[in-house]
Structures are given as structure tokens and as C-alpha cells.
CSV table of C-alpha atoms and ligand atoms in Angstrom, one decimal:
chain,number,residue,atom,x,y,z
A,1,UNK,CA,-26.1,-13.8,1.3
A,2,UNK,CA,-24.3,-12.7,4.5
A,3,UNK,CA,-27.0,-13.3,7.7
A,4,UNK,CA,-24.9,-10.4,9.9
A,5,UNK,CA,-22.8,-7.7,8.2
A,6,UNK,CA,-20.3,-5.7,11.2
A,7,UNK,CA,-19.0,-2.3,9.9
A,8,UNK,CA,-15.8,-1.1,11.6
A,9,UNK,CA,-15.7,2.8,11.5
A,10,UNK,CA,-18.9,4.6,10.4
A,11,UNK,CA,-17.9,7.0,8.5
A,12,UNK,CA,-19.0,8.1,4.5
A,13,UNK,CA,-18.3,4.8,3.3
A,14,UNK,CA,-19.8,2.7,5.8
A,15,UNK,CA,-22.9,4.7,6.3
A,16,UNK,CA,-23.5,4.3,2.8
A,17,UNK,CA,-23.1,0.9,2.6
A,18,UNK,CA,-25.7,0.6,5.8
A,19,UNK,CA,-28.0,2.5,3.4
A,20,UNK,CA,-27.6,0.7,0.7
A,21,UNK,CA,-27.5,-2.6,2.4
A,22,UNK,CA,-31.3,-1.6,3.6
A,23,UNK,CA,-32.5,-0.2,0.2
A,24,UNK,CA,-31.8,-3.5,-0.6
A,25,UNK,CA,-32.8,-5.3,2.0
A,26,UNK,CA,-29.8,-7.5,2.6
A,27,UNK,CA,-28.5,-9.0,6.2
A,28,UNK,CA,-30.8,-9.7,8.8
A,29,UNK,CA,-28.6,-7.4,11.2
A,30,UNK,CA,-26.1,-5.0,10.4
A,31,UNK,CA,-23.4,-3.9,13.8
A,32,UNK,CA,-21.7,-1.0,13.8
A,33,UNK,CA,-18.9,0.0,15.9
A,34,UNK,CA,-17.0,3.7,16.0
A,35,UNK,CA,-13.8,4.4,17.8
A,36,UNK,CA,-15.5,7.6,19.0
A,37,UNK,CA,-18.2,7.5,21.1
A,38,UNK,CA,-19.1,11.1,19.6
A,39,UNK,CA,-19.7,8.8,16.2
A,40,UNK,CA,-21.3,6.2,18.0
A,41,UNK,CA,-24.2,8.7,19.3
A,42,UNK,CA,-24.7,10.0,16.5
A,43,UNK,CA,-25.3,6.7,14.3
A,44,UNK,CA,-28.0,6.0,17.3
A,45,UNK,CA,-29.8,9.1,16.6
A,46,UNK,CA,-29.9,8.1,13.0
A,47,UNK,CA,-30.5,5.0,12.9
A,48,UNK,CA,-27.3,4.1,11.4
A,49,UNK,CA,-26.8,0.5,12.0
A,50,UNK,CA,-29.8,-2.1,13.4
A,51,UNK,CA,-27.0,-2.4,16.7
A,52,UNK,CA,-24.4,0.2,17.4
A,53,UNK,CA,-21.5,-1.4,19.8
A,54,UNK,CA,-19.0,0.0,22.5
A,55,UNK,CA,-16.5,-2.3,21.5
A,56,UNK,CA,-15.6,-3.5,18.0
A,57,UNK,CA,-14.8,-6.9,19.3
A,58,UNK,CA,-18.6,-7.2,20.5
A,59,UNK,CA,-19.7,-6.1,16.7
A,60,UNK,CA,-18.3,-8.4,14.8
A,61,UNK,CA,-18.8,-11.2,17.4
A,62,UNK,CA,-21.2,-14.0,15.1
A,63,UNK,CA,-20.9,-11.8,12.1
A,64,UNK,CA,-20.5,-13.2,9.2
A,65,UNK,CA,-18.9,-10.5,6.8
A,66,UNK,CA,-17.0,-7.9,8.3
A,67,UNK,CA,-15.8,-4.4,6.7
A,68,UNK,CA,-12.9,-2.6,7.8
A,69,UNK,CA,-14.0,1.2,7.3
A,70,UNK,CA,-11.2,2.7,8.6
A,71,UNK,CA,-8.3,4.7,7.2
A,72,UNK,CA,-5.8,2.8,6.0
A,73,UNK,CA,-3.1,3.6,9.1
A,74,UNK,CA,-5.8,2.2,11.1
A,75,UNK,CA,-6.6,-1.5,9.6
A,76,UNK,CA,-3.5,-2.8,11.3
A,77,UNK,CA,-4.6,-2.0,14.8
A,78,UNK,CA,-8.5,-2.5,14.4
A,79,UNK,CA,-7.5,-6.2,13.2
A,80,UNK,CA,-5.5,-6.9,16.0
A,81,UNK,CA,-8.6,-6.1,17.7
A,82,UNK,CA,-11.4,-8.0,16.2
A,83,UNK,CA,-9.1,-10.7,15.5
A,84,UNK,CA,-10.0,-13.3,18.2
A,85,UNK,CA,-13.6,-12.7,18.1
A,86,UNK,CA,-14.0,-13.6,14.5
A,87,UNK,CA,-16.1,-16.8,14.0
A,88,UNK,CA,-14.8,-19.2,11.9
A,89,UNK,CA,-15.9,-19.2,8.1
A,90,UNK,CA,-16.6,-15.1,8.4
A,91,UNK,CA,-15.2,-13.0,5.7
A,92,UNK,CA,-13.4,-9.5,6.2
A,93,UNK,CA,-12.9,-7.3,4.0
A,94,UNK,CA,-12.2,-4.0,3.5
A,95,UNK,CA,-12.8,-0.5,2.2
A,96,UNK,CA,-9.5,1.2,2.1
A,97,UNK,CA,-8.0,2.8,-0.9
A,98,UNK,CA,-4.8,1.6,-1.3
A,99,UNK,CA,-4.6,-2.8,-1.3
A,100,UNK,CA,-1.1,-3.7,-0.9
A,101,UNK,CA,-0.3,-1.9,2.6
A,102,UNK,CA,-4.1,-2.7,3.4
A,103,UNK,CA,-3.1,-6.5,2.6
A,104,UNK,CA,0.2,-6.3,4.8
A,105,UNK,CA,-1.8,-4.7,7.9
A,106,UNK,CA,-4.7,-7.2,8.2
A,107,UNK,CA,-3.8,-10.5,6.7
A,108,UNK,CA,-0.7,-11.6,9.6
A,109,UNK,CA,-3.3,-10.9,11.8
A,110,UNK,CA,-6.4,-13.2,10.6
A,111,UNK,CA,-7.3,-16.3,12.3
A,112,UNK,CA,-6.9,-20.2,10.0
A,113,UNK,CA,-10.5,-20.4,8.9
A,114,UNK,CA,-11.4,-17.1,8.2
A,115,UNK,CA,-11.4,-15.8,4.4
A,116,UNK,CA,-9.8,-12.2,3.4
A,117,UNK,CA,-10.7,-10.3,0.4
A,118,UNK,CA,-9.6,-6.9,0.1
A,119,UNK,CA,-11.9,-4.6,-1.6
A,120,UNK,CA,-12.4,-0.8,-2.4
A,121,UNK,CA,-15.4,0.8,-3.9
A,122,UNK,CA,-14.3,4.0,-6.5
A,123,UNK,CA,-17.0,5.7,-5.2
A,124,UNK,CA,-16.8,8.9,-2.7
A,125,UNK,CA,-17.5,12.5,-2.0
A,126,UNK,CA,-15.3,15.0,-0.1
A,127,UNK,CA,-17.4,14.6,2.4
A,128,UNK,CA,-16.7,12.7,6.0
A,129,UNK,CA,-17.9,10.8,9.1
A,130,UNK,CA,-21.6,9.3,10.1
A,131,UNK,CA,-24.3,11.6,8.7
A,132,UNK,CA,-22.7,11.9,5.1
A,133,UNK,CA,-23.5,8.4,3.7
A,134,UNK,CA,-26.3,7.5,1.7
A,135,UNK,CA,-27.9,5.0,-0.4
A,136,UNK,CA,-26.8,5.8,-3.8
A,137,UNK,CA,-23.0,6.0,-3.3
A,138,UNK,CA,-21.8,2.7,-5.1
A,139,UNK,CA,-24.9,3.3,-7.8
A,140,UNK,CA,-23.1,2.2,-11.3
A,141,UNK,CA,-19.5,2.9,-9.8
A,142,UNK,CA,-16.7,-0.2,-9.8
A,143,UNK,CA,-15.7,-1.8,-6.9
A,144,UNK,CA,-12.6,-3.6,-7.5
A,145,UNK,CA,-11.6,-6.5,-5.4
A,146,UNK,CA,-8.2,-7.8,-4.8
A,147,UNK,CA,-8.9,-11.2,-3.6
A,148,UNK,CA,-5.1,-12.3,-2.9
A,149,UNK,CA,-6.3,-16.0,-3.0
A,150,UNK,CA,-9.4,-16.5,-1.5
A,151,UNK,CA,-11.7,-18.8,-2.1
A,152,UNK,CA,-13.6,-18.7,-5.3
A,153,UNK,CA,-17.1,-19.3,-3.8
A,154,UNK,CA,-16.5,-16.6,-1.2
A,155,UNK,CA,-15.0,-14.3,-3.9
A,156,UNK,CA,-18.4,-15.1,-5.7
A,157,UNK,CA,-20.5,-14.0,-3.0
A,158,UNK,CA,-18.8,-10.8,-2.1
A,159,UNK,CA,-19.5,-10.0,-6.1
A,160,UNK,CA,-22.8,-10.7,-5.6
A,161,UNK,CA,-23.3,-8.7,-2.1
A,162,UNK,CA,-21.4,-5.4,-3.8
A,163,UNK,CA,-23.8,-5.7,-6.8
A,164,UNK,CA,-26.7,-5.8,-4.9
A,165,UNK,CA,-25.7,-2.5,-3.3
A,166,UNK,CA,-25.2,-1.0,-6.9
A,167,UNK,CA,-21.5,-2.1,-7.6
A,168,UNK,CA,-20.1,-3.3,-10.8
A,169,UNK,CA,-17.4,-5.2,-9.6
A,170,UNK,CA,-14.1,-6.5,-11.2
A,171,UNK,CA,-10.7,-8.1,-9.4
A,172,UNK,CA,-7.1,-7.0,-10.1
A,173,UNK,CA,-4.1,-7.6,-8.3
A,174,UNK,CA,-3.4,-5.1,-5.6
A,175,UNK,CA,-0.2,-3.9,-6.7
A,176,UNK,CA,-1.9,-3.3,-10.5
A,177,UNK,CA,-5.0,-1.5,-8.0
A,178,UNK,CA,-2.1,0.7,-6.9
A,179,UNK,CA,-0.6,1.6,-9.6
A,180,UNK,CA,-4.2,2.1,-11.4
A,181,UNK,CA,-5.1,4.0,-8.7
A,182,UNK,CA,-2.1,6.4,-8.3
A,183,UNK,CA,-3.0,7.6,-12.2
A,184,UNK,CA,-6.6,7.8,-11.9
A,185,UNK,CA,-7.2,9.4,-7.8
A,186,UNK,CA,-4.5,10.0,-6.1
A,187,UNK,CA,-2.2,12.3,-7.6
A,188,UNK,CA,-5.0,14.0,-9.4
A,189,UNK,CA,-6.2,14.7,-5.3
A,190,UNK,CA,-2.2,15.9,-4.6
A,191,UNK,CA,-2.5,18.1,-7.8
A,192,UNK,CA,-5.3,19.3,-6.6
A,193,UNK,CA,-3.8,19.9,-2.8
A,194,UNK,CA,-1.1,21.6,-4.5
A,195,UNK,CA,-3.2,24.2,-6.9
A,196,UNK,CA,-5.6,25.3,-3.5
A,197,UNK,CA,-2.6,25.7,-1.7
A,198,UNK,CA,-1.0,27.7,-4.7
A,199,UNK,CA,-4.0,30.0,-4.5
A,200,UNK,CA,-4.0,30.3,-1.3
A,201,UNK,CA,-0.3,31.8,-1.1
A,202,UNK,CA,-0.6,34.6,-3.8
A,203,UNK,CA,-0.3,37.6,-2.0
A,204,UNK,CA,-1.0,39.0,-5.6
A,205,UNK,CA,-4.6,37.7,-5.9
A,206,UNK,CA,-6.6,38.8,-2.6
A,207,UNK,CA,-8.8,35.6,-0.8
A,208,UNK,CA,-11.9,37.6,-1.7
A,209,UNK,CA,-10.9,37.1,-5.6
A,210,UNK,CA,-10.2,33.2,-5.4
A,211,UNK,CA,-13.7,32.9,-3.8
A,212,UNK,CA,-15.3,35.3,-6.0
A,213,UNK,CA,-14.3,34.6,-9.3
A,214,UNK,CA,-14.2,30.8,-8.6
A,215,UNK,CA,-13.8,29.4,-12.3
A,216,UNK,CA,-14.9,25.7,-12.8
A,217,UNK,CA,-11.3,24.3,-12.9
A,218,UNK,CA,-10.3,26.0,-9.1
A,219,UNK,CA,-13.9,25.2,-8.0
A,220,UNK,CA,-13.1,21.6,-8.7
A,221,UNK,CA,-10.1,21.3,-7.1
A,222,UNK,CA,-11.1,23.5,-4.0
A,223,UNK,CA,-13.8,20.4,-3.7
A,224,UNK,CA,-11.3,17.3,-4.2
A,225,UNK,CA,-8.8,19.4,-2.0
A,226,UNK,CA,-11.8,19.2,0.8
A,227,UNK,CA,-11.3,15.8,1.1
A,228,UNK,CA,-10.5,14.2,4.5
A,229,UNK,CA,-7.1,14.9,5.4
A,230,UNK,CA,-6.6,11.9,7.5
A,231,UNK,CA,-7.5,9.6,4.7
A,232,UNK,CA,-5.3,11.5,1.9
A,233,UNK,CA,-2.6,11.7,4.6
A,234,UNK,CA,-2.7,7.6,4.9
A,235,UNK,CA,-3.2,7.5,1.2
A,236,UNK,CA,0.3,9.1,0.2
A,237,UNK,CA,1.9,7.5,2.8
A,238,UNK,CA,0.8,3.8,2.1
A,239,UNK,CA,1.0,4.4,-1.8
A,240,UNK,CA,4.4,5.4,-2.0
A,241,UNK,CA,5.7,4.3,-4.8
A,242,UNK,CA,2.9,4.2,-7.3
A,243,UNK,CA,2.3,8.3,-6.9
A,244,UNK,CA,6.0,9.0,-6.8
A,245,UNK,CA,6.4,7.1,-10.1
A,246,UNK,CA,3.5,9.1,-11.5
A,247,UNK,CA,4.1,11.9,-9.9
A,248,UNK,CA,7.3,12.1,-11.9
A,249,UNK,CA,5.8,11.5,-15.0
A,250,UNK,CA,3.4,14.0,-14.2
A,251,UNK,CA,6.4,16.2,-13.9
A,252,UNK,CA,8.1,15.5,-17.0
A,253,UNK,CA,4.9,16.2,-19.0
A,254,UNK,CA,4.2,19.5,-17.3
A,255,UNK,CA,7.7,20.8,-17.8
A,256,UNK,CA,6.8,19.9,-21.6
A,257,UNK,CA,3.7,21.8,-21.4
A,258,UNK,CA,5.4,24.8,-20.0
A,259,UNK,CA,7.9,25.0,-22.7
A,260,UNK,CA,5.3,25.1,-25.4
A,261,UNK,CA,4.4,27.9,-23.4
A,262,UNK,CA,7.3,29.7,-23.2
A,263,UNK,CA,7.9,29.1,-26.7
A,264,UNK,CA,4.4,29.8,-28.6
A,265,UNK,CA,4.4,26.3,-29.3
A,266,UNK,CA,0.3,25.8,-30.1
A,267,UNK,CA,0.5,23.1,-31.9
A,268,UNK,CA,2.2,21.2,-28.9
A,269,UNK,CA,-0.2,22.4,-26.9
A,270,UNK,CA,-3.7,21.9,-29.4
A,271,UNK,CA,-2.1,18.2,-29.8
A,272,UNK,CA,-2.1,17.5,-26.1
A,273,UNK,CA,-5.4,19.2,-25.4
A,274,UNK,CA,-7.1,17.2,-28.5
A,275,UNK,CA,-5.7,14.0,-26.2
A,276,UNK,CA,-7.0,14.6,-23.1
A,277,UNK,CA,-10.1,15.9,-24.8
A,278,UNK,CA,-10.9,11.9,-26.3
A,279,UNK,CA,-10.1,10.9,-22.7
A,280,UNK,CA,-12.9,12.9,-21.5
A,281,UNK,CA,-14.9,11.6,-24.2
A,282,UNK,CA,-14.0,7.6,-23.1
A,283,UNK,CA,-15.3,8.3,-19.1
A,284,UNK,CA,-18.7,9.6,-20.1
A,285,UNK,CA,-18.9,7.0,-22.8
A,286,UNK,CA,-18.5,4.6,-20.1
A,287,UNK,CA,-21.2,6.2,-17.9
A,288,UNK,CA,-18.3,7.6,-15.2
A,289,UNK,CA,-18.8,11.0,-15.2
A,290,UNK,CA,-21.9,11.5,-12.9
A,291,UNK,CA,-21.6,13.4,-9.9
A,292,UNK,CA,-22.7,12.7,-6.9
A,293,UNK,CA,-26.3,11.9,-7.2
A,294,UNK,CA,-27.6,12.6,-4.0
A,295,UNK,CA,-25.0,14.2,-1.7
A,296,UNK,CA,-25.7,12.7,1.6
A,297,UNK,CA,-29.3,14.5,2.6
A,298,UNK,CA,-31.4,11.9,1.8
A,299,UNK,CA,-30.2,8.3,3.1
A,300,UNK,CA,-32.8,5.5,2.1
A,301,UNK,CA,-34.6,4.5,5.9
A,302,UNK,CA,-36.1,1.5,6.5
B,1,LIG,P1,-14.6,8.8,7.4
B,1,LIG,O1,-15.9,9.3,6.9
B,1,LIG,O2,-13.6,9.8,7.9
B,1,LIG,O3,-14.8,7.7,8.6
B,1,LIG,C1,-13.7,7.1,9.1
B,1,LIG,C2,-14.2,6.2,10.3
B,1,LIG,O4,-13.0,5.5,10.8
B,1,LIG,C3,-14.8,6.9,11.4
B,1,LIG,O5,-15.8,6.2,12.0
B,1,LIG,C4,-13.6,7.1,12.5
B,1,LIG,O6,-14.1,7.0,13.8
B,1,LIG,C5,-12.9,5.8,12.2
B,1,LIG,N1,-11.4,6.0,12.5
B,1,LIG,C6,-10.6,7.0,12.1
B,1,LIG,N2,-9.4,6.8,12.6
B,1,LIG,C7,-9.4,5.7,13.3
B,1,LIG,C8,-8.4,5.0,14.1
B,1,LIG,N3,-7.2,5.5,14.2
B,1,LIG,N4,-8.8,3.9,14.7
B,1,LIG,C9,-10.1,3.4,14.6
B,1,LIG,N5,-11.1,4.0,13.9
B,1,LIG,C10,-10.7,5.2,13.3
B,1,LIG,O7,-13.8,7.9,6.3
B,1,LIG,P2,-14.4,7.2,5.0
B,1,LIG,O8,-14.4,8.3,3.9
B,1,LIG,O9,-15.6,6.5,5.2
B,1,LIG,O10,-13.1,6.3,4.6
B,1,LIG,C11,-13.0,5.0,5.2
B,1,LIG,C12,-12.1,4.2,4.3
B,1,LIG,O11,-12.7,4.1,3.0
B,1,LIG,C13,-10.7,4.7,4.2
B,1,LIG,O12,-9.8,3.6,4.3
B,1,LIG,C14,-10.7,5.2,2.8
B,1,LIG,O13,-9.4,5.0,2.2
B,1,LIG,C15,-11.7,4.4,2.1
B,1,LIG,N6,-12.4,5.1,0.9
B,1,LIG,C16,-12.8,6.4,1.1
B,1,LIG,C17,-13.4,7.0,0.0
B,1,LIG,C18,-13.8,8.5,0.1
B,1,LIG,O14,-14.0,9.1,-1.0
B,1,LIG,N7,-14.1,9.0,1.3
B,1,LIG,C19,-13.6,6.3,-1.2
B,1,LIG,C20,-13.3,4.9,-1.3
B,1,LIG,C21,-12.6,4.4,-0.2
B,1,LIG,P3,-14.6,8.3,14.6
B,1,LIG,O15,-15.7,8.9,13.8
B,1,LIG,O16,-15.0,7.8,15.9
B,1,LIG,O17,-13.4,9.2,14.6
């Protein structure tokens, strides 16, 4: 598959993939470079990546695929970085969670010769940086690649390197991957910002009560409301006009639900519930609804 594999940022994704690159024993080296060099100890003292580098030009110098693990605010700059010392032929891709902007940043960048196929892996945890990756991560979860005309064979062979770390793997257009991904992560995540910070201004209901009597709904949103703000920040901003769109129709459909409320409506509301309730129903039927199986404490070593 790919001889050497450079991961750019080390955080929760790219740790994971290092695992899981090593439980399956691909590459024959794997760099690593953080902007931090806080991050870059500690992926020494773990063992995260075969080389860890001071500079991200020297870790992706001779690679051969290299992954941008960075918030999305941050592809523009990192590829202005790397860019020279990509060898021809290599492959980047990334990891980021909105395409279109991710496409934007990177591709004016890229060097005649080398091949650029966007990717992003629906798979994560609230938590962040070097120590929370592991093996499992991608395990059964879809990676969707937005390969903005690449090359079939290379398309192929990214397929074929995100399955053997436990993908599924389809290909979309990125603006469709936005507008997917608006409905299905990130307005539930800005719901979920919202509700937390709802709580968290009710003078009525002390802070002792909202940890206390934590029901499963709140506890849910108090973890997806965890997540990195950096990230979610970059998300919004670069996503614009997918969430806004749902975000309205969210709206709308919440105005509706309150006025069944308000009027005693239960038939509205036992109609809408019974909806949402096949929904449900369709995830775990597709094998979608696992947690988390092993949340970061137990990376596969080599
Ligand atoms: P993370 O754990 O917070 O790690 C981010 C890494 O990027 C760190 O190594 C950090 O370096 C580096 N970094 C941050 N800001 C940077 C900057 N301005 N310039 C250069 N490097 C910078 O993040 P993550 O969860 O792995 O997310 C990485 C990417 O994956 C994001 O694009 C995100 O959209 C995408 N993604 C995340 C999830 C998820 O659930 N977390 C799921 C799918 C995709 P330092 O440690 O030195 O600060």
C-alpha cells in the first residue's frame, strides 16, 4: 500500500489512525509532526509514531501519503508548509470535517504531480489531543471520500488503506458531504451547545441539580457539548451555509413542536415521535449506534 504514511497534527484522529495503522501492520514508517512541542513529547513517550519531527516539512519529506489532522482553519497554512517538500506521485489527504472549505484551503497550494483526495472518517469521541486515540476508532464506521477528480487507481488505494484500518468507505461530492453532514453532526453538536448552555443559565435549577439528576438526554448532550471547541469553532465557521439552512428548518419544526404543546396537540406530537422513533430503528439496523468501544485507554502497541 503506502511505504511511508506522515500525519500532520497528532491529535484524536491521527493517533488513532497510527494505532490502527499498526494493528494492521501497514507502512513501513509512519512520521508524525505536532505544532506543539508539548504534543510532540508526548507522542515520544508513547510511542506515537515510528519518527516524531520538529518540523512538518521534515515529516512528510519521502512520504508517500500524507494526512492533514488538523482543524480545518489550519489546512490552509500547514499546506503552504509541506508544500514544497512533497515528492512527486505522494497523496494528501485529509481528515477534516467539513470538504468544501478543506478543498479551497489545500488544493491552490499542491504541487503538479501530486494527487489530492479529501477524506473524513465519521468516527470520533469528545475527546482531544495525543493520548486519546486508539485502535478501534474507524472499526465499522464510514469514511467518506470526496475525491474532487483524482485519479481512479489512487482513489482505489486510499479505499483500500481506510479499509484496512476498519473503514467502510464511500465517495460523495463535498458540497452533498456538507450538506449531509450539517443534518447528521453538526447542528445536532450546536443543539447540543445550546441545551448545556441553557442549563447552565437557569438560575432556577441550582448546578448541583443539573449534575445530580443528570437524565440520559442532558447526559448526552453534556458529552457531545465536550467536544473540542477549536474544532466545532472551525466547523460552524467553514460550514456556513449547510447548518444555517438546517438550522432554520430545525427551527421551523421546533416552533411546530411547541405549538402542539401549547395547544394539547398529542396527536401532533405521538405522530412526530412515532417518526423519529423508525429513525432510530434504521441506525441500529445499520450497525451505527455503538459507542465508543474502547475510549482511548487501551491503544493497540506494536
Ligand atoms: P485534536 O485531538 O484537537 O488534535 C489537533 C491537532 O492539530 C493537534 O496535534 C494540534 O497540535 C494540531 N493543531 C491545532 N491547531 C493547529 C494550528 N493552528 N496549526 C497547526 N496545527 C494545529 O483534533 P482531532 O479531533 O484529531 O481533529 C483533527 C481533524 O479531524 C479536524 O479537522 C476535525 O474536523 C477532524 N475530525 C475530528 C473528529 C472528532 O470527533 N474529533 C471526527 C472526524 C474528523 P498541538 O497538539 O500541538 O496543539
Amino acid at each position: 500500500m503506502y511505504k511511508r504514511v506522515a500525519l500532520i497534527g497528532l491529535g484524536l484522529i491521527a493517533s488513532s489512525m497510527f494505532w490502527a495503522m499498526k494493528r494492521a501492520s501497514l507502512a513501513d514508517e509512519i512520521t508524525g509532526y505536532a505544532r506543539s512541542s508539548e504534543t510532540r513529547d508526548v507522542a515520544r513517550e508513547i510511542g506515537l509514531c515510528d519518527r516524531v519531527c520538529d518540523s512538518a516539512s521534515e515529516a512528510v519529506e519521502g512520504a508517500d501519503l500524507i494526512v492533514l489532522c488538523v482543524p480545518i482553519g489550519a489546512m490552509d497554512a500547514v499546506t503552504r508548509e509541506i508544500s514544497r517538500f512533497l515528492k512527486p506521485g505522494a497523496v494528501v489527504t485529509d481528515v477534516g470535517s467539513v470538504k468544501r472549505a478543506v478543498i479551497n484551503a489545500v488544493e491552490p497550494h499542491l504541487p503538479d504531480g501530486v494527487h489530492f483526495i479529501p477524506g473524513h472518517p465519521l468516527a470520533g469521541t469528545e475527546q482531544s489531543g495525543p493520548r486519546s486515540g486508539f485502535a478501534e476508532l474507524f472499526d465499522n464506521r464510514w469514511c467518506l471520500l470526496t475525491p474532487n477528480g483524482a485519479e481512479a487507481t489512487e482513489i482505489k488505494k486510499l479505499r483500500t488503506f481506510w479499509e484496512a484500518l476498519g473503514s467502510k468507505v464511500d465517495e460523495m461530492d463535498a458540497d452533498h458531504h456538507d450538506l449531509v453532514l450539517a443534518v447528521t453532526s453538526h447542528t445536532p453538536h450546536l443543539i447540543a451547545y445550546t441545551m448545556v448552555g441553557v442549563a447552565d443559565d437557569l438560575s432556577r435549577v441550582t448546578d448541583t441539580e443539573v449534575v445530580n439528576f443528570s437524565a440520559a438526554g442532558f447526559r448526552d448532550f453534556t458529552r457531545i457539548a465536550a467536544s473540542d471547541p477549536t474544532m466545532w469553532r472551525d466547523v460552524f465557521l467553514n460550514n456556513k451555509d449547510a447548518t444555517l439552512e438546517i438550522l432554520g428548518r430545525f427551527t421551523e419544526e421546533l416552533f411546530a413542536l411547541q405549538r402542539a404543546i401549547r395547544q394539547g396537540d398529542g396527536d401532533h406530537l405521538h405522530d412526530h415521535f412515532s417518526r423519529t422513533r423508525a429513525i432510530r430503528r434504521g441506525i441500529i439496523e445499520a450497525g451505527q449506534d455503538t459507542d465508543v468501544p474502547n475510549f482511548g485507554r487501551n491503544p493497540v502497541r506494536k
